[in-house]
């Protein structure tokens, strides 16, 4: 028997020509995790590197005399007898393959002309070679870090110093994280400096801003971020104190996250 391919997470092909030709053979392969497979050729994928034991059992069958009279495969199998059984054992060394840490999706904020560098940081080897390509296998780069600036699906192939290969892909999508810029303090004293409580939102929808006094009374509410709180309630400037607030909103690019909330004072 022989094999080809001995890398972790890739198929190893086992083959045998059998014995006692032209007598029929039944070949059974036994792997060290309890798996059994039949056939003169079979494939098995090892998920752990290192030495592994393998056993091959060959059962040889002898045709009966009636098979020379009745030329039928079904009759042959029904009337044949087992002649002998041979068992062979051996070991195979499985080399470690690169292990990649790649998310299925990666978001970049095109509205800010963002470019997002990404490195897979592989394990399972001492040195690595990289191949970034498009889904149509057009070459992009051999660098370990690739800088994404266009939404698309990218393919990566990493080969380690054992010549074992790992392949994966990553889909890059447009998406900007919701952001709120707001002050910790403001001074509504008509000096034209920090007179209003101003909120600058980015990439959000369904804006709802509420301000409360120390007794929990609602003193300001706005669903439009362009409308600022001037510190007044019922036409009068409130005194110096902490005013708790809540801002409810949804993400423009990630509506599946549902309603989000920011609290502060």
PDB file of C-alpha atoms in Angstrom:
ATOM      1  CA  UNK A   1       0.000   0.000   0.000  1.00  0.00           C
ATOM      2  CA  UNK A   2       1.024   3.596  -0.479  1.00  0.00           C
ATOM      3  CA  UNK A   3      -0.260   7.078   0.242  1.00  0.00           C
ATOM      4  CA  UNK A   4       0.002  10.590  -1.141  1.00  0.00           C
ATOM      5  CA  UNK A   5      -0.435  13.795   0.800  1.00  0.00           C
ATOM      6  CA  UNK A   6       0.305  13.979   4.494  1.00  0.00           C
ATOM      7  CA  UNK A   7      -0.770  17.471   5.551  1.00  0.00           C
ATOM      8  CA  UNK A   8      -3.196  18.242   8.348  1.00  0.00           C
ATOM      9  CA  UNK A   9      -6.730  19.191   7.206  1.00  0.00           C
ATOM     10  CA  UNK A  10      -6.062  18.031   3.620  1.00  0.00           C
ATOM     11  CA  UNK A  11      -7.056  14.660   2.127  1.00  0.00           C
ATOM     12  CA  UNK A  12      -4.535  11.832   2.347  1.00  0.00           C
ATOM     13  CA  UNK A  13      -5.080   9.270  -0.434  1.00  0.00           C
ATOM     14  CA  UNK A  14      -4.372   5.607   0.374  1.00  0.00           C
ATOM     15  CA  UNK A  15      -4.010   3.044  -2.435  1.00  0.00           C
ATOM     16  CA  UNK A  16      -3.234  -0.656  -2.796  1.00  0.00           C
ATOM     17  CA  UNK A  17      -3.093  -3.052  -5.734  1.00  0.00           C
ATOM     18  CA  UNK A  18      -4.244  -5.894  -3.523  1.00  0.00           C
ATOM     19  CA  UNK A  19      -2.796  -9.392  -3.385  1.00  0.00           C
ATOM     20  CA  UNK A  20      -3.279 -12.768  -5.038  1.00  0.00           C
ATOM     21  CA  UNK A  21      -4.297 -11.376  -8.413  1.00  0.00           C
ATOM     22  CA  UNK A  22      -6.675 -12.129 -10.125  1.00  0.00           C
ATOM     23  CA  UNK A  23      -8.616 -13.221  -7.034  1.00  0.00           C
ATOM     24  CA  UNK A  24     -11.100 -10.712  -5.632  1.00  0.00           C
ATOM     25  CA  UNK A  25      -9.946  -8.589  -2.709  1.00  0.00           C
ATOM     26  CA  UNK A  26     -11.956  -6.812  -0.063  1.00  0.00           C
ATOM     27  CA  UNK A  27      -9.773  -4.078   1.421  1.00  0.00           C
ATOM     28  CA  UNK A  28     -10.674  -2.409   4.729  1.00  0.00           C
ATOM     29  CA  UNK A  29      -8.692   0.504   6.188  1.00  0.00           C
ATOM     30  CA  UNK A  30      -8.742   1.166   9.939  1.00  0.00           C
ATOM     31  CA  UNK A  31      -7.808   4.625  11.218  1.00  0.00           C
ATOM     32  CA  UNK A  32      -6.775   5.457  14.767  1.00  0.00           C
ATOM     33  CA  UNK A  33      -9.966   7.376  15.569  1.00  0.00           C
ATOM     34  CA  UNK A  34     -12.107   4.297  14.888  1.00  0.00           C
ATOM     35  CA  UNK A  35     -13.057   5.224  11.320  1.00  0.00           C
ATOM     36  CA  UNK A  36     -13.252   2.358   8.781  1.00  0.00           C
ATOM     37  CA  UNK A  37     -13.246   2.681   5.009  1.00  0.00           C
ATOM     38  CA  UNK A  38     -13.328   0.119   2.192  1.00  0.00           C
ATOM     39  CA  UNK A  39     -11.816  -0.017  -1.275  1.00  0.00           C
ATOM     40  CA  UNK A  40      -8.455  -0.344  -2.985  1.00  0.00           C
ATOM     41  CA  UNK A  41      -8.338   3.459  -2.879  1.00  0.00           C
ATOM     42  CA  UNK A  42      -9.707   5.670  -0.139  1.00  0.00           C
ATOM     43  CA  UNK A  43      -9.323   9.163   1.214  1.00  0.00           C
ATOM     44  CA  UNK A  44      -9.008  10.307   4.797  1.00  0.00           C
ATOM     45  CA  UNK A  45      -8.425  13.760   6.304  1.00  0.00           C
ATOM     46  CA  UNK A  46      -6.363  13.985   9.478  1.00  0.00           C
ATOM     47  CA  UNK A  47      -7.232  16.919  11.730  1.00  0.00           C
ATOM     48  CA  UNK A  48      -4.320  16.445  14.149  1.00  0.00           C
ATOM     49  CA  UNK A  49      -0.631  16.536  13.197  1.00  0.00           C
ATOM     50  CA  UNK A  50       1.903  13.954  14.370  1.00  0.00           C
ATOM     51  CA  UNK A  51       2.298  10.187  14.063  1.00  0.00           C
ATOM     52  CA  UNK A  52      -0.800   8.078  13.352  1.00  0.00           C
ATOM     53  CA  UNK A  53      -1.301   4.312  13.184  1.00  0.00           C
ATOM     54  CA  UNK A  54      -3.106   2.767  10.228  1.00  0.00           C
ATOM     55  CA  UNK A  55      -4.161  -0.839   9.566  1.00  0.00           C
ATOM     56  CA  UNK A  56      -5.125  -2.419   6.257  1.00  0.00           C
ATOM     57  CA  UNK A  57      -6.934  -5.760   6.160  1.00  0.00           C
ATOM     58  CA  UNK A  58      -7.187  -7.624   2.835  1.00  0.00           C
ATOM     59  CA  UNK A  59      -9.693 -10.454   2.491  1.00  0.00           C
ATOM     60  CA  UNK A  60      -9.086 -12.692  -0.541  1.00  0.00           C
ATOM     61  CA  UNK A  61     -11.971 -14.653  -2.077  1.00  0.00           C
ATOM     62  CA  UNK A  62     -11.830 -17.719  -4.296  1.00  0.00           C
ATOM     63  CA  UNK A  63     -14.363 -18.350  -7.040  1.00  0.00           C
ATOM     64  CA  UNK A  64     -16.376 -21.552  -6.955  1.00  0.00           C
ATOM     65  CA  UNK A  65     -16.426 -24.036  -9.806  1.00  0.00           C
ATOM     66  CA  UNK A  66     -19.945 -22.974 -10.727  1.00  0.00           C
ATOM     67  CA  UNK A  67     -18.659 -19.522 -11.690  1.00  0.00           C
ATOM     68  CA  UNK A  68     -16.937 -21.044 -14.703  1.00  0.00           C
ATOM     69  CA  UNK A  69     -20.336 -22.287 -15.915  1.00  0.00           C
ATOM     70  CA  UNK A  70     -22.524 -19.320 -14.944  1.00  0.00           C
ATOM     71  CA  UNK A  71     -20.932 -16.023 -15.915  1.00  0.00           C
ATOM     72  CA  UNK A  72     -22.709 -13.737 -13.485  1.00  0.00           C
ATOM     73  CA  UNK A  73     -21.211 -11.354 -10.916  1.00  0.00           C
ATOM     74  CA  UNK A  74     -24.044 -11.885  -8.426  1.00  0.00           C
ATOM     75  CA  UNK A  75     -23.621 -15.664  -8.620  1.00  0.00           C
ATOM     76  CA  UNK A  76     -19.849 -15.265  -8.257  1.00  0.00           C
ATOM     77  CA  UNK A  77     -20.194 -13.382  -4.949  1.00  0.00           C
ATOM     78  CA  UNK A  78     -22.856 -15.753  -3.620  1.00  0.00           C
ATOM     79  CA  UNK A  79     -20.808 -18.872  -4.333  1.00  0.00           C
ATOM     80  CA  UNK A  80     -17.232 -17.685  -3.688  1.00  0.00           C
ATOM     81  CA  UNK A  81     -15.387 -18.617  -0.497  1.00  0.00           C
ATOM     82  CA  UNK A  82     -12.889 -16.713   1.621  1.00  0.00           C
ATOM     83  CA  UNK A  83      -9.423 -17.970   0.901  1.00  0.00           C
ATOM     84  CA  UNK A  84      -7.257 -15.953   3.283  1.00  0.00           C
ATOM     85  CA  UNK A  85      -7.074 -12.718   5.221  1.00  0.00           C
ATOM     86  CA  UNK A  86      -3.941 -10.619   5.556  1.00  0.00           C
ATOM     87  CA  UNK A  87      -3.375  -7.715   7.942  1.00  0.00           C
ATOM     88  CA  UNK A  88      -0.812  -4.944   7.525  1.00  0.00           C
ATOM     89  CA  UNK A  89      -0.076  -2.139   9.993  1.00  0.00           C
ATOM     90  CA  UNK A  90       2.050   0.940   9.717  1.00  0.00           C
ATOM     91  CA  UNK A  91       2.427   4.561  10.780  1.00  0.00           C
ATOM     92  CA  UNK A  92       2.145   7.829   8.926  1.00  0.00           C
ATOM     93  CA  UNK A  93       3.389  11.265   9.953  1.00  0.00           C
ATOM     94  CA  UNK A  94       0.963  14.127   9.355  1.00  0.00           C
ATOM     95  CA  UNK A  95       2.611  17.539   8.991  1.00  0.00           C
ATOM     96  CA  UNK A  96       0.988  20.590  10.630  1.00  0.00           C
ATOM     97  CA  UNK A  97      -0.958  22.880   8.333  1.00  0.00           C
ATOM     98  CA  UNK A  98      -1.357  26.640   8.773  1.00  0.00           C
ATOM     99  CA  UNK A  99      -4.285  27.646  10.971  1.00  0.00           C
ATOM    100  CA  UNK A 100      -5.853  30.942   9.912  1.00  0.00           C
ATOM    101  CA  UNK A 101      -7.838  33.369  12.020  1.00  0.00           C
ATOM    102  CA  UNK A 102     -10.053  35.080   9.448  1.00  0.00           C
ATOM    103  CA  UNK A 103     -13.568  36.459  10.038  1.00  0.00           C
ATOM    104  CA  UNK A 104     -16.285  35.735   7.490  1.00  0.00           C
ATOM    105  CA  UNK A 105     -17.023  39.461   7.119  1.00  0.00           C
ATOM    106  CA  UNK A 106     -15.015  42.640   7.542  1.00  0.00           C
ATOM    107  CA  UNK A 107     -16.479  46.138   7.332  1.00  0.00           C
ATOM    108  CA  UNK A 108     -14.848  49.303   6.038  1.00  0.00           C
ATOM    109  CA  UNK A 109     -16.295  52.798   6.197  1.00  0.00           C
ATOM    110  CA  UNK A 110     -16.157  54.116   2.645  1.00  0.00           C
ATOM    111  CA  UNK A 111     -17.856  57.359   3.697  1.00  0.00           C
ATOM    112  CA  UNK A 112     -14.634  58.208   5.530  1.00  0.00           C
ATOM    113  CA  UNK A 113     -12.455  56.843   2.712  1.00  0.00           C
ATOM    114  CA  UNK A 114     -11.217  54.242   5.155  1.00  0.00           C
ATOM    115  CA  UNK A 115      -8.595  51.651   4.257  1.00  0.00           C
ATOM    116  CA  UNK A 116      -8.487  48.683   6.570  1.00  0.00           C
ATOM    117  CA  UNK A 117      -5.278  46.611   6.902  1.00  0.00           C
ATOM    118  CA  UNK A 118      -5.768  42.981   7.828  1.00  0.00           C
ATOM    119  CA  UNK A 119      -3.345  40.184   8.722  1.00  0.00           C
ATOM    120  CA  UNK A 120      -4.435  36.548   9.263  1.00  0.00           C
ATOM    121  CA  UNK A 121      -1.703  35.843  11.887  1.00  0.00           C
ATOM    122  CA  UNK A 122      -1.431  32.117  11.045  1.00  0.00           C
ATOM    123  CA  UNK A 123      -0.214  29.397  13.391  1.00  0.00           C
ATOM    124  CA  UNK A 124       1.027  25.905  12.621  1.00  0.00           C
ATOM    125  CA  UNK A 125       4.461  26.511  11.176  1.00  0.00           C
ATOM    126  CA  UNK A 126       7.652  28.516  11.507  1.00  0.00           C
ATOM    127  CA  UNK A 127       7.488  30.577   8.312  1.00  0.00           C
ATOM    128  CA  UNK A 128       4.666  31.304   5.886  1.00  0.00           C
ATOM    129  CA  UNK A 129       4.111  32.361   2.284  1.00  0.00           C
ATOM    130  CA  UNK A 130       0.985  34.314   1.357  1.00  0.00           C
ATOM    131  CA  UNK A 131      -1.114  34.575  -1.777  1.00  0.00           C
ATOM    132  CA  UNK A 132      -4.012  37.038  -1.931  1.00  0.00           C
ATOM    133  CA  UNK A 133      -6.292  36.702  -4.975  1.00  0.00           C
ATOM    134  CA  UNK A 134      -9.727  37.668  -6.185  1.00  0.00           C
ATOM    135  CA  UNK A 135     -12.524  35.114  -6.456  1.00  0.00           C
ATOM    136  CA  UNK A 136     -11.479  34.732 -10.109  1.00  0.00           C
ATOM    137  CA  UNK A 137      -7.922  33.874  -8.958  1.00  0.00           C
ATOM    138  CA  UNK A 138      -6.425  37.154 -10.171  1.00  0.00           C
ATOM    139  CA  UNK A 139      -3.224  37.900  -8.240  1.00  0.00           C
ATOM    140  CA  UNK A 140      -3.360  40.711  -5.668  1.00  0.00           C
ATOM    141  CA  UNK A 141      -0.447  40.439  -3.258  1.00  0.00           C
ATOM    142  CA  UNK A 142       2.149  38.237  -1.541  1.00  0.00           C
ATOM    143  CA  UNK A 143       2.289  40.371   1.597  1.00  0.00           C
ATOM    144  CA  UNK A 144       1.153  38.978   4.955  1.00  0.00           C
ATOM    145  CA  UNK A 145      -0.979  42.098   5.482  1.00  0.00           C
ATOM    146  CA  UNK A 146      -3.478  43.214   2.859  1.00  0.00           C
ATOM    147  CA  UNK A 147      -5.142  46.641   2.848  1.00  0.00           C
ATOM    148  CA  UNK A 148      -8.821  46.499   1.900  1.00  0.00           C
ATOM    149  CA  UNK A 149     -10.417  49.570   0.342  1.00  0.00           C
ATOM    150  CA  UNK A 150     -13.046  48.038  -1.967  1.00  0.00           C
ATOM    151  CA  UNK A 151     -16.010  45.843  -0.941  1.00  0.00           C
ATOM    152  CA  UNK A 152     -15.474  42.386  -2.443  1.00  0.00           C
ATOM    153  CA  UNK A 153     -14.656  38.799  -1.535  1.00  0.00           C
ATOM    154  CA  UNK A 154     -10.956  38.030  -1.290  1.00  0.00           C
ATOM    155  CA  UNK A 155      -9.213  34.635  -1.243  1.00  0.00           C
ATOM    156  CA  UNK A 156      -6.099  33.804   0.770  1.00  0.00           C
ATOM    157  CA  UNK A 157      -3.747  30.855   0.453  1.00  0.00           C
ATOM    158  CA  UNK A 158      -1.052  30.359   3.103  1.00  0.00           C
ATOM    159  CA  UNK A 159       1.773  27.828   2.763  1.00  0.00           C
ATOM    160  CA  UNK A 160       3.999  27.000   5.725  1.00  0.00           C
ATOM    161  CA  UNK A 161       7.585  25.709   5.836  1.00  0.00           C
ATOM    162  CA  UNK A 162       6.252  22.107   5.723  1.00  0.00           C
ATOM    163  CA  UNK A 163       4.665  22.880   2.312  1.00  0.00           C
ATOM    164  CA  UNK A 164       1.219  22.423   3.805  1.00  0.00           C
ATOM    165  CA  UNK A 165      -1.488  24.793   2.591  1.00  0.00           C
ATOM    166  CA  UNK A 166      -4.513  26.439   4.200  1.00  0.00           C
ATOM    167  CA  UNK A 167      -7.125  28.309   2.178  1.00  0.00           C
ATOM    168  CA  UNK A 168      -9.817  30.707   3.296  1.00  0.00           C
ATOM    169  CA  UNK A 169     -11.737  33.738   2.096  1.00  0.00           C
ATOM    170  CA  UNK A 170     -13.025  36.967   3.569  1.00  0.00           C
ATOM    171  CA  UNK A 171     -15.910  39.153   2.429  1.00  0.00           C
ATOM    172  CA  UNK A 172     -15.364  42.893   2.808  1.00  0.00           C
ATOM    173  CA  UNK A 173     -18.511  45.023   3.082  1.00  0.00           C
ATOM    174  CA  UNK A 174     -19.242  48.700   3.443  1.00  0.00           C
ATOM    175  CA  UNK A 175     -20.215  49.592   6.977  1.00  0.00           C
ATOM    176  CA  UNK A 176     -19.599  52.508   9.326  1.00  0.00           C
ATOM    177  CA  UNK A 177     -19.946  52.122  13.077  1.00  0.00           C
ATOM    178  CA  UNK A 178     -22.537  54.432  14.684  1.00  0.00           C
ATOM    179  CA  UNK A 179     -20.879  57.259  16.585  1.00  0.00           C
ATOM    180  CA  UNK A 180     -22.020  60.098  18.860  1.00  0.00           C
ATOM    181  CA  UNK A 181     -19.853  63.114  19.658  1.00  0.00           C
ATOM    182  CA  UNK A 182     -21.111  65.096  22.650  1.00  0.00           C
ATOM    183  CA  UNK A 183     -19.692  67.347  25.402  1.00  0.00           C
ATOM    184  CA  UNK A 184     -19.405  66.737  29.149  1.00  0.00           C
ATOM    185  CA  UNK A 185     -20.380  70.315  30.014  1.00  0.00           C
ATOM    186  CA  UNK A 186     -21.930  73.411  28.454  1.00  0.00           C
ATOM    187  CA  UNK A 187     -22.502  76.990  29.659  1.00  0.00           C
ATOM    188  CA  UNK A 188     -25.779  78.624  28.568  1.00  0.00           C
ATOM    189  CA  UNK A 189     -24.736  82.153  29.564  1.00  0.00           C
ATOM    190  CA  UNK A 190     -24.997  83.907  26.171  1.00  0.00           C
ATOM    191  CA  UNK A 191     -21.245  84.416  25.765  1.00  0.00           C
ATOM    192  CA  UNK A 192     -21.393  82.519  22.438  1.00  0.00           C
ATOM    193  CA  UNK A 193     -19.030  79.862  23.812  1.00  0.00           C
ATOM    194  CA  UNK A 194     -20.528  76.427  24.483  1.00  0.00           C
ATOM    195  CA  UNK A 195     -23.987  77.936  24.847  1.00  0.00           C
ATOM    196  CA  UNK A 196     -25.839  74.790  23.707  1.00  0.00           C
ATOM    197  CA  UNK A 197     -25.658  71.090  24.355  1.00  0.00           C
ATOM    198  CA  UNK A 198     -24.744  69.966  20.820  1.00  0.00           C
ATOM    199  CA  UNK A 199     -24.708  66.362  19.634  1.00  0.00           C
ATOM    200  CA  UNK A 200     -22.963  65.352  16.432  1.00  0.00           C
ATOM    201  CA  UNK A 201     -24.188  61.898  15.308  1.00  0.00           C
ATOM    202  CA  UNK A 202     -22.643  59.772  12.575  1.00  0.00           C
ATOM    203  CA  UNK A 203     -24.210  56.820  10.762  1.00  0.00           C
ATOM    204  CA  UNK A 204     -27.295  56.588  12.938  1.00  0.00           C
ATOM    205  CA  UNK A 205     -31.068  56.735  12.415  1.00  0.00           C
ATOM    206  CA  UNK A 206     -34.148  57.031  14.672  1.00  0.00           C
ATOM    207  CA  UNK A 207     -32.465  59.605  16.911  1.00  0.00           C
ATOM    208  CA  UNK A 208     -34.251  60.280  20.225  1.00  0.00           C
ATOM    209  CA  UNK A 209     -32.560  62.545  22.825  1.00  0.00           C
ATOM    210  CA  UNK A 210     -34.001  63.038  26.325  1.00  0.00           C
ATOM    211  CA  UNK A 211     -32.668  65.170  29.213  1.00  0.00           C
ATOM    212  CA  UNK A 212     -33.861  64.890  32.818  1.00  0.00           C
ATOM    213  CA  UNK A 213     -33.330  66.904  35.959  1.00  0.00           C
ATOM    214  CA  UNK A 214     -32.245  65.443  39.284  1.00  0.00           C
ATOM    215  CA  UNK A 215     -35.846  64.506  40.135  1.00  0.00           C
ATOM    216  CA  UNK A 216     -36.291  62.518  36.917  1.00  0.00           C
ATOM    217  CA  UNK A 217     -38.470  65.136  35.262  1.00  0.00           C
ATOM    218  CA  UNK A 218     -38.122  65.345  31.462  1.00  0.00           C
ATOM    219  CA  UNK A 219     -36.777  68.831  30.649  1.00  0.00           C
ATOM    220  CA  UNK A 220     -35.841  68.374  26.982  1.00  0.00           C
ATOM    221  CA  UNK A 221     -36.641  65.974  24.175  1.00  0.00           C
ATOM    222  CA  UNK A 222     -35.600  66.048  20.528  1.00  0.00           C
ATOM    223  CA  UNK A 223     -35.749  63.597  17.646  1.00  0.00           C
ATOM    224  CA  UNK A 224     -33.652  65.878  15.454  1.00  0.00           C
ATOM    225  CA  UNK A 225     -29.928  66.062  16.303  1.00  0.00           C
ATOM    226  CA  UNK A 226     -29.760  69.521  14.730  1.00  0.00           C
ATOM    227  CA  UNK A 227     -32.026  70.884  17.474  1.00  0.00           C
ATOM    228  CA  UNK A 228     -29.780  71.702  20.431  1.00  0.00           C
ATOM    229  CA  UNK A 229     -30.680  72.106  24.085  1.00  0.00           C
ATOM    230  CA  UNK A 230     -30.110  75.670  25.234  1.00  0.00           C
ATOM    231  CA  UNK A 231     -30.364  74.818  28.923  1.00  0.00           C
ATOM    232  CA  UNK A 232     -33.878  76.180  29.245  1.00  0.00           C
ATOM    233  CA  UNK A 233     -37.000  74.534  30.617  1.00  0.00           C
ATOM    234  CA  UNK A 234     -40.334  76.304  30.318  1.00  0.00           C
ATOM    235  CA  UNK A 235     -38.503  79.389  29.046  1.00  0.00           C
ATOM    236  CA  UNK A 236     -36.039  79.666  31.941  1.00  0.00           C
ATOM    237  CA  UNK A 237     -32.386  78.698  32.290  1.00  0.00           C
ATOM    238  CA  UNK A 238     -31.972  75.826  34.692  1.00  0.00           C
ATOM    239  CA  UNK A 239     -29.340  76.035  37.430  1.00  0.00           C
ATOM    240  CA  UNK A 240     -25.903  74.413  37.547  1.00  0.00           C
ATOM    241  CA  UNK A 241     -26.266  70.668  38.135  1.00  0.00           C
ATOM    242  CA  UNK A 242     -25.824  67.282  36.497  1.00  0.00           C
ATOM    243  CA  UNK A 243     -28.548  66.465  33.989  1.00  0.00           C
ATOM    244  CA  UNK A 244     -28.901  62.768  33.144  1.00  0.00           C
ATOM    245  CA  UNK A 245     -29.653  62.075  29.500  1.00  0.00           C
ATOM    246  CA  UNK A 246     -30.428  59.142  27.235  1.00  0.00           C
ATOM    247  CA  UNK A 247     -29.940  58.915  23.479  1.00  0.00           C
ATOM    248  CA  UNK A 248     -31.773  56.116  21.697  1.00  0.00           C
ATOM    249  CA  UNK A 249     -30.869  55.367  18.082  1.00  0.00           C
ATOM    250  CA  UNK A 250     -30.323  52.679  15.475  1.00  0.00           C
ATOM    251  CA  UNK A 251     -27.283  51.928  13.378  1.00  0.00           C
ATOM    252  CA  UNK A 252     -27.523  53.077   9.773  1.00  0.00           C
ATOM    253  CA  UNK A 253     -25.421  50.172   8.469  1.00  0.00           C
ATOM    254  CA  UNK A 254     -26.299  47.529  11.073  1.00  0.00           C
ATOM    255  CA  UNK A 255     -30.073  47.774  11.686  1.00  0.00           C
ATOM    256  CA  UNK A 256     -30.118  44.161  12.845  1.00  0.00           C
ATOM    257  CA  UNK A 257     -28.560  45.330  16.134  1.00  0.00           C
ATOM    258  CA  UNK A 258     -31.907  46.875  17.068  1.00  0.00           C
ATOM    259  CA  UNK A 259     -32.322  49.917  19.271  1.00  0.00           C
ATOM    260  CA  UNK A 260     -29.123  51.171  20.886  1.00  0.00           C
ATOM    261  CA  UNK A 261     -28.760  53.560  23.781  1.00  0.00           C
ATOM    262  CA  UNK A 262     -26.131  55.914  25.151  1.00  0.00           C
ATOM    263  CA  UNK A 263     -26.453  57.270  28.694  1.00  0.00           C
ATOM    264  CA  UNK A 264     -24.608  60.031  30.436  1.00  0.00           C
ATOM    265  CA  UNK A 265     -24.929  63.279  32.353  1.00  0.00           C
TER     266      UNK A 265
END
